[in-house]
PDB file of C-alpha atoms in Angstrom:
ATOM      1  CA  MET A   1      55.274 -12.004  67.793  1.00 56.00           C
ATOM      2  CA  LYS A   2      57.938 -13.802  65.533  1.00 53.00           C
ATOM      3  CA  LYS A   3      56.298 -12.221  62.981  1.00 53.00           C
ATOM      4  CA  ILE A   4      56.088  -8.747  64.358  1.00 54.00           C
ATOM      5  CA  LEU A   5      60.068  -9.257  65.194  1.00 48.00           C
ATOM      6  CA  LEU A   6      60.859 -10.466  61.512  1.00 46.00           C
ATOM      7  CA  LEU A   7      59.035  -7.107  60.247  1.00 46.00           C
ATOM      8  CA  ILE A   8      61.170  -4.932  61.869  1.00 50.00           C
ATOM      9  CA  CYS A   9      64.187  -6.836  61.418  1.00 49.00           C
ATOM     10  CA  LEU A  10      63.413  -6.680  57.647  1.00 46.00           C
ATOM     11  CA  VAL A  11      62.559  -3.019  57.687  1.00 46.00           C
ATOM     12  CA  PHE A  12      65.811  -2.194  59.547  1.00 46.00           C
ATOM     13  CA  PHE A  13      67.883  -4.633  57.125  1.00 43.00           C
ATOM     14  CA  ALA A  14      66.529  -3.037  53.962  1.00 43.00           C
ATOM     15  CA  ASN A  15      67.927   0.278  54.972  1.00 47.00           C
ATOM     16  CA  ALA A  16      71.287  -1.168  56.613  1.00 59.00           C
ATOM     17  CA  LYS A  17      74.433  -0.152  54.666  1.00 84.00           C
ATOM     18  CA  GLU A  18      77.641  -2.263  54.305  1.00 92.00           C
ATOM     19  CA  PHE A  19      79.845  -1.495  57.384  1.00 95.00           C
ATOM     20  CA  HIS A  20      83.454   0.221  57.073  1.00 96.00           C
ATOM     21  CA  ILE A  21      86.459   0.723  59.135  1.00 97.00           C
ATOM     22  CA  GLY A  22      85.444   3.722  61.168  1.00 97.00           C
ATOM     23  CA  ASP A  23      81.992   2.907  61.375  1.00 96.00           C
ATOM     24  CA  ASN A  24      80.142   2.450  64.710  1.00 96.00           C
ATOM     25  CA  ILE A  25      77.780  -0.317  64.547  1.00 96.00           C
ATOM     26  CA  GLY A  26      75.567   0.612  67.207  1.00 94.00           C
ATOM     27  CA  SER A  27      73.297  -2.143  68.407  1.00 95.00           C
ATOM     28  CA  PHE A  28      71.515  -4.954  66.625  1.00 96.00           C
ATOM     29  CA  SER A  29      70.313  -8.246  67.080  1.00 96.00           C
ATOM     30  CA  LEU A  30      70.416 -11.558  65.429  1.00 97.00           C
ATOM     31  CA  LEU A  31      68.886 -15.119  66.524  1.00 97.00           C
ATOM     32  CA  ASP A  32      71.285 -18.034  67.042  1.00 97.00           C
ATOM     33  CA  GLN A  33      70.599 -21.668  65.888  1.00 97.00           C
ATOM     34  CA  PHE A  34      68.133 -22.140  68.753  1.00 97.00           C
ATOM     35  CA  ASP A  35      66.106 -18.913  67.917  1.00 96.00           C
ATOM     36  CA  THR A  36      67.400 -16.911  70.793  1.00 97.00           C
ATOM     37  CA  LYS A  37      68.089 -13.432  70.078  1.00 97.00           C
ATOM     38  CA  HIS A  38      71.465 -11.853  70.862  1.00 97.00           C
ATOM     39  CA  THR A  39      72.411  -8.329  70.807  1.00 96.00           C
ATOM     40  CA  ILE A  40      75.824  -7.063  69.494  1.00 96.00           C
ATOM     41  CA  ASN A  41      76.822  -4.106  70.913  1.00 96.00           C
ATOM     42  CA  LYS A  42      79.730  -2.165  71.925  1.00 96.00           C
ATOM     43  CA  ASP A  43      81.154  -4.773  73.841  1.00 97.00           C
ATOM     44  CA  VAL A  44      81.715  -7.043  71.164  1.00 98.00           C
ATOM     45  CA  LYS A  45      85.288  -6.722  70.165  1.00 98.00           C
ATOM     46  CA  THR A  46      85.701  -9.509  67.397  1.00 98.00           C
ATOM     47  CA  ILE A  47      83.055 -10.630  64.870  1.00 98.00           C
ATOM     48  CA  LEU A  48      83.749 -13.265  62.613  1.00 98.00           C
ATOM     49  CA  VAL A  49      81.143 -13.915  59.591  1.00 98.00           C
ATOM     50  CA  SER A  50      81.102 -16.324  57.097  1.00 98.00           C
ATOM     51  CA  PHE A  51      78.975 -16.595  53.813  1.00 97.00           C
ATOM     52  CA  GLU A  52      79.888 -20.357  52.505  1.00 97.00           C
ATOM     53  CA  LYS A  53      79.324 -23.834  53.839  1.00 95.00           C
ATOM     54  CA  GLN A  54      83.197 -24.718  53.513  1.00 97.00           C
ATOM     55  CA  THR A  55      83.952 -21.499  55.615  1.00 98.00           C
ATOM     56  CA  SER A  56      81.338 -22.141  58.140  1.00 97.00           C
ATOM     57  CA  LYS A  57      82.589 -25.372  58.539  1.00 97.00           C
ATOM     58  CA  ASP A  58      85.974 -24.469  59.557  1.00 98.00           C
ATOM     59  CA  ILE A  59      84.903 -21.927  61.962  1.00 98.00           C
ATOM     60  CA  ASN A  60      82.911 -24.547  63.510  1.00 97.00           C
ATOM     61  CA  GLU A  61      85.278 -26.998  63.732  1.00 97.00           C
ATOM     62  CA  PHE A  62      88.007 -24.381  65.040  1.00 98.00           C
ATOM     63  CA  LEU A  63      85.052 -23.404  67.774  1.00 98.00           C
ATOM     64  CA  ASN A  64      84.083 -26.960  68.591  1.00 96.00           C
ATOM     65  CA  SER A  65      87.707 -27.357  69.644  1.00 96.00           C
ATOM     66  CA  LYS A  66      87.340 -24.525  72.087  1.00 97.00           C
ATOM     67  CA  SER A  67      85.617 -24.561  75.523  1.00 96.00           C
ATOM     68  CA  PRO A  68      81.454 -23.796  74.974  1.00 94.00           C
ATOM     69  CA  THR A  69      82.379 -20.209  76.772  1.00 96.00           C
ATOM     70  CA  PHE A  70      85.182 -19.652  74.401  1.00 97.00           C
ATOM     71  CA  LEU A  71      83.506 -16.879  72.018  1.00 98.00           C
ATOM     72  CA  LYS A  72      81.690 -15.090  75.302  1.00 97.00           C
ATOM     73  CA  GLU A  73      85.613 -15.055  76.933  1.00 97.00           C
ATOM     74  CA  HIS A  74      86.903 -13.343  73.962  1.00 97.00           C
ATOM     75  CA  ASN A  75      84.084 -10.863  73.774  1.00 98.00           C
ATOM     76  CA  ALA A  76      83.567 -12.498  70.073  1.00 98.00           C
ATOM     77  CA  VAL A  77      80.695 -13.434  67.719  1.00 98.00           C
ATOM     78  CA  PHE A  78      80.410 -16.169  64.808  1.00 98.00           C
ATOM     79  CA  ILE A  79      77.334 -14.960  62.356  1.00 98.00           C
ATOM     80  CA  ALA A  80      76.633 -17.552  59.605  1.00 98.00           C
ATOM     81  CA  ASN A  81      75.317 -15.661  56.442  1.00 97.00           C
ATOM     82  CA  ILE A  82      72.313 -18.322  55.484  1.00 97.00           C
ATOM     83  CA  SER A  83      70.174 -16.163  53.311  1.00 95.00           C
ATOM     84  CA  GLY A  84      70.749 -18.064  50.174  1.00 94.00           C
ATOM     85  CA  MET A  85      70.051 -21.358  51.547  1.00 94.00           C
ATOM     86  CA  PRO A  86      66.426 -22.687  50.375  1.00 94.00           C
ATOM     87  CA  SER A  87      64.015 -22.654  53.675  1.00 93.00           C
ATOM     88  CA  ILE A  88      63.322 -26.259  53.646  1.00 95.00           C
ATOM     89  CA  ILE A  89      67.160 -27.118  53.917  1.00 93.00           C
ATOM     90  CA  THR A  90      67.567 -24.917  56.498  1.00 94.00           C
ATOM     91  CA  LYS A  91      64.874 -26.144  58.431  1.00 94.00           C
ATOM     92  CA  LEU A  92      65.462 -29.676  57.773  1.00 95.00           C
ATOM     93  CA  PHE A  93      69.257 -29.861  57.772  1.00 95.00           C
ATOM     94  CA  ALA A  94      71.097 -26.696  58.505  1.00 95.00           C
ATOM     95  CA  LEU A  95      69.407 -26.187  62.066  1.00 96.00           C
ATOM     96  CA  PRO A  96      69.581 -29.428  63.195  1.00 96.00           C
ATOM     97  CA  LYS A  97      73.176 -29.638  62.629  1.00 95.00           C
ATOM     98  CA  MET A  98      74.155 -26.258  64.067  1.00 96.00           C
ATOM     99  CA  ARG A  99      72.291 -27.030  67.243  1.00 97.00           C
ATOM    100  CA  ASP A 100      74.675 -29.863  67.602  1.00 96.00           C
ATOM    101  CA  TYR A 101      77.489 -27.337  68.248  1.00 96.00           C
ATOM    102  CA  LYS A 102      78.358 -25.771  71.615  1.00 94.00           C
ATOM    103  CA  HIS A 103      78.943 -22.627  70.538  1.00 97.00           C
ATOM    104  CA  LYS A 104      76.591 -19.860  69.403  1.00 97.00           C
ATOM    105  CA  ILE A 105      75.904 -19.074  65.656  1.00 98.00           C
ATOM    106  CA  LEU A 106      74.135 -15.983  64.901  1.00 98.00           C
ATOM    107  CA  LEU A 107      72.328 -16.411  61.707  1.00 98.00           C
ATOM    108  CA  ILE A 108      71.568 -14.015  59.061  1.00 97.00           C
ATOM    109  CA  TYR A 109      68.480 -15.574  57.126  1.00 96.00           C
ATOM    110  CA  ASP A 110      67.457 -12.156  55.075  1.00 94.00           C
ATOM    111  CA  GLU A 111      69.579 -11.475  51.478  1.00 93.00           C
ATOM    112  CA  ALA A 112      68.662  -7.580  52.315  1.00 92.00           C
ATOM    113  CA  ASP A 113      71.105  -7.657  55.119  1.00 94.00           C
ATOM    114  CA  THR A 114      74.032  -6.329  53.303  1.00 93.00           C
ATOM    115  CA  ARG A 115      75.984  -5.079  56.251  1.00 96.00           C
ATOM    116  CA  PHE A 116      78.992  -7.573  56.250  1.00 97.00           C
ATOM    117  CA  LYS A 117      81.449  -7.848  53.232  1.00 96.00           C
ATOM    118  CA  SER A 118      82.348 -11.184  51.779  1.00 96.00           C
ATOM    119  CA  ALA A 119      85.400 -12.945  49.666  1.00 96.00           C
ATOM    120  CA  GLU A 120      84.912 -15.868  48.124  1.00 97.00           C
ATOM    121  CA  GLU A 121      86.568 -18.922  50.167  1.00 97.00           C
ATOM    122  CA  LYS A 122      87.060 -16.449  52.887  1.00 98.00           C
ATOM    123  CA  SER A 123      85.578 -15.541  56.255  1.00 98.00           C
ATOM    124  CA  THR A 124      85.382 -11.719  57.137  1.00 98.00           C
ATOM    125  CA  LEU A 125      86.777 -10.486  60.448  1.00 98.00           C
ATOM    126  CA  TYR A 126      85.726  -7.270  62.211  1.00 98.00           C
ATOM    127  CA  ARG A 127      88.143  -5.780  65.135  1.00 98.00           C
ATOM    128  CA  LEU A 128      86.104  -3.352  67.337  1.00 98.00           C
ATOM    129  CA  GLU A 129      87.180  -0.962  69.880  1.00 98.00           C
ATOM    130  CA  ASP A 130      83.710   0.570  71.713  1.00 97.00           C
ATOM    131  CA  GLY A 131      81.851  -0.507  68.616  1.00 97.00           C
ATOM    132  CA  VAL A 132      83.855   1.024  66.144  1.00 98.00           C
ATOM    133  CA  ILE A 133      85.181  -1.173  63.359  1.00 98.00           C
ATOM    134  CA  LYS A 134      88.741  -0.509  63.505  1.00 98.00           C
ATOM    135  CA  GLN A 135      90.076  -3.598  61.060  1.00 98.00           C
ATOM    136  CA  ILE A 136      88.255  -5.607  58.429  1.00 98.00           C
ATOM    137  CA  GLU A 137      90.121  -8.537  57.020  1.00 98.00           C
ATOM    138  CA  PHE A 138      89.125 -11.525  55.399  1.00 98.00           C
ATOM    139  CA  ILE A 139      90.643 -14.853  56.515  1.00 98.00           C
ATOM    140  CA  THR A 140      90.963 -18.540  56.034  1.00 97.00           C
ATOM    141  CA  LYS A 141      90.822 -21.256  58.593  1.00 96.00           C
ATOM    142  CA  ASP A 142      94.629 -21.037  58.802  1.00 97.00           C
ATOM    143  CA  ASP A 143      94.085 -17.436  60.458  1.00 97.00           C
ATOM    144  CA  LEU A 144      91.592 -18.602  63.126  1.00 97.00           C
ATOM    145  CA  GLU A 145      93.828 -19.263  65.665  1.00 95.00           C
ATOM    146  CA  LYS A 146      95.980 -15.940  65.360  1.00 96.00           C
ATOM    147  CA  VAL A 147      92.676 -14.036  65.666  1.00 95.00           C
ATOM    148  CA  PHE A 148      92.364 -14.789  69.183  1.00 93.00           C
ATOM    149  CA  LYS A 149      96.021 -14.391  70.396  1.00 88.00           C
TER     150      LYS A 149
END
C-alpha cells in the first residue's frame, strides 16, 4: 500500500510547479514523522517550510515551547524538506529525533517536489486565505513569534 501511495505521490510531484502568490494550493497530502498522512487544504492559513537543518531546528525549538495543539489552533502546518538527506541518516537519526517533538512535522522526501520556494538560511512562510496564497516571505527564527500574532 505504501508503495502505491509513494508512486502516486511521485507522479504528482513530478508535475508540481512552484507555488506563487495568487495560486490556489488545492489539496495535497504529506506524511509526518510518524508516517501518518495529513492533508493540506483550504483550511490551512499558514505554512512554514524549512529546507535546512538549522532552520528546522529553529522552528522546532519555537514550536516545542508552545502547546502540542499550537499549530492546529493557528490553522498552520510545518513542513520540513528532507529530500536531500541520505535515507539511512533519515531512518537512523532524523526520524527518531523528530518523533520526540510534540508537534507534527510534515515531510517532503522527494527532490522532485519543487512546490515551495527556498532561500538560504531562511524558512519560507506562506500566508493563505481559502487555499489561495496571499503572501510569501522568507523568515528567520527572530520572526517566528510575529508570524502567529
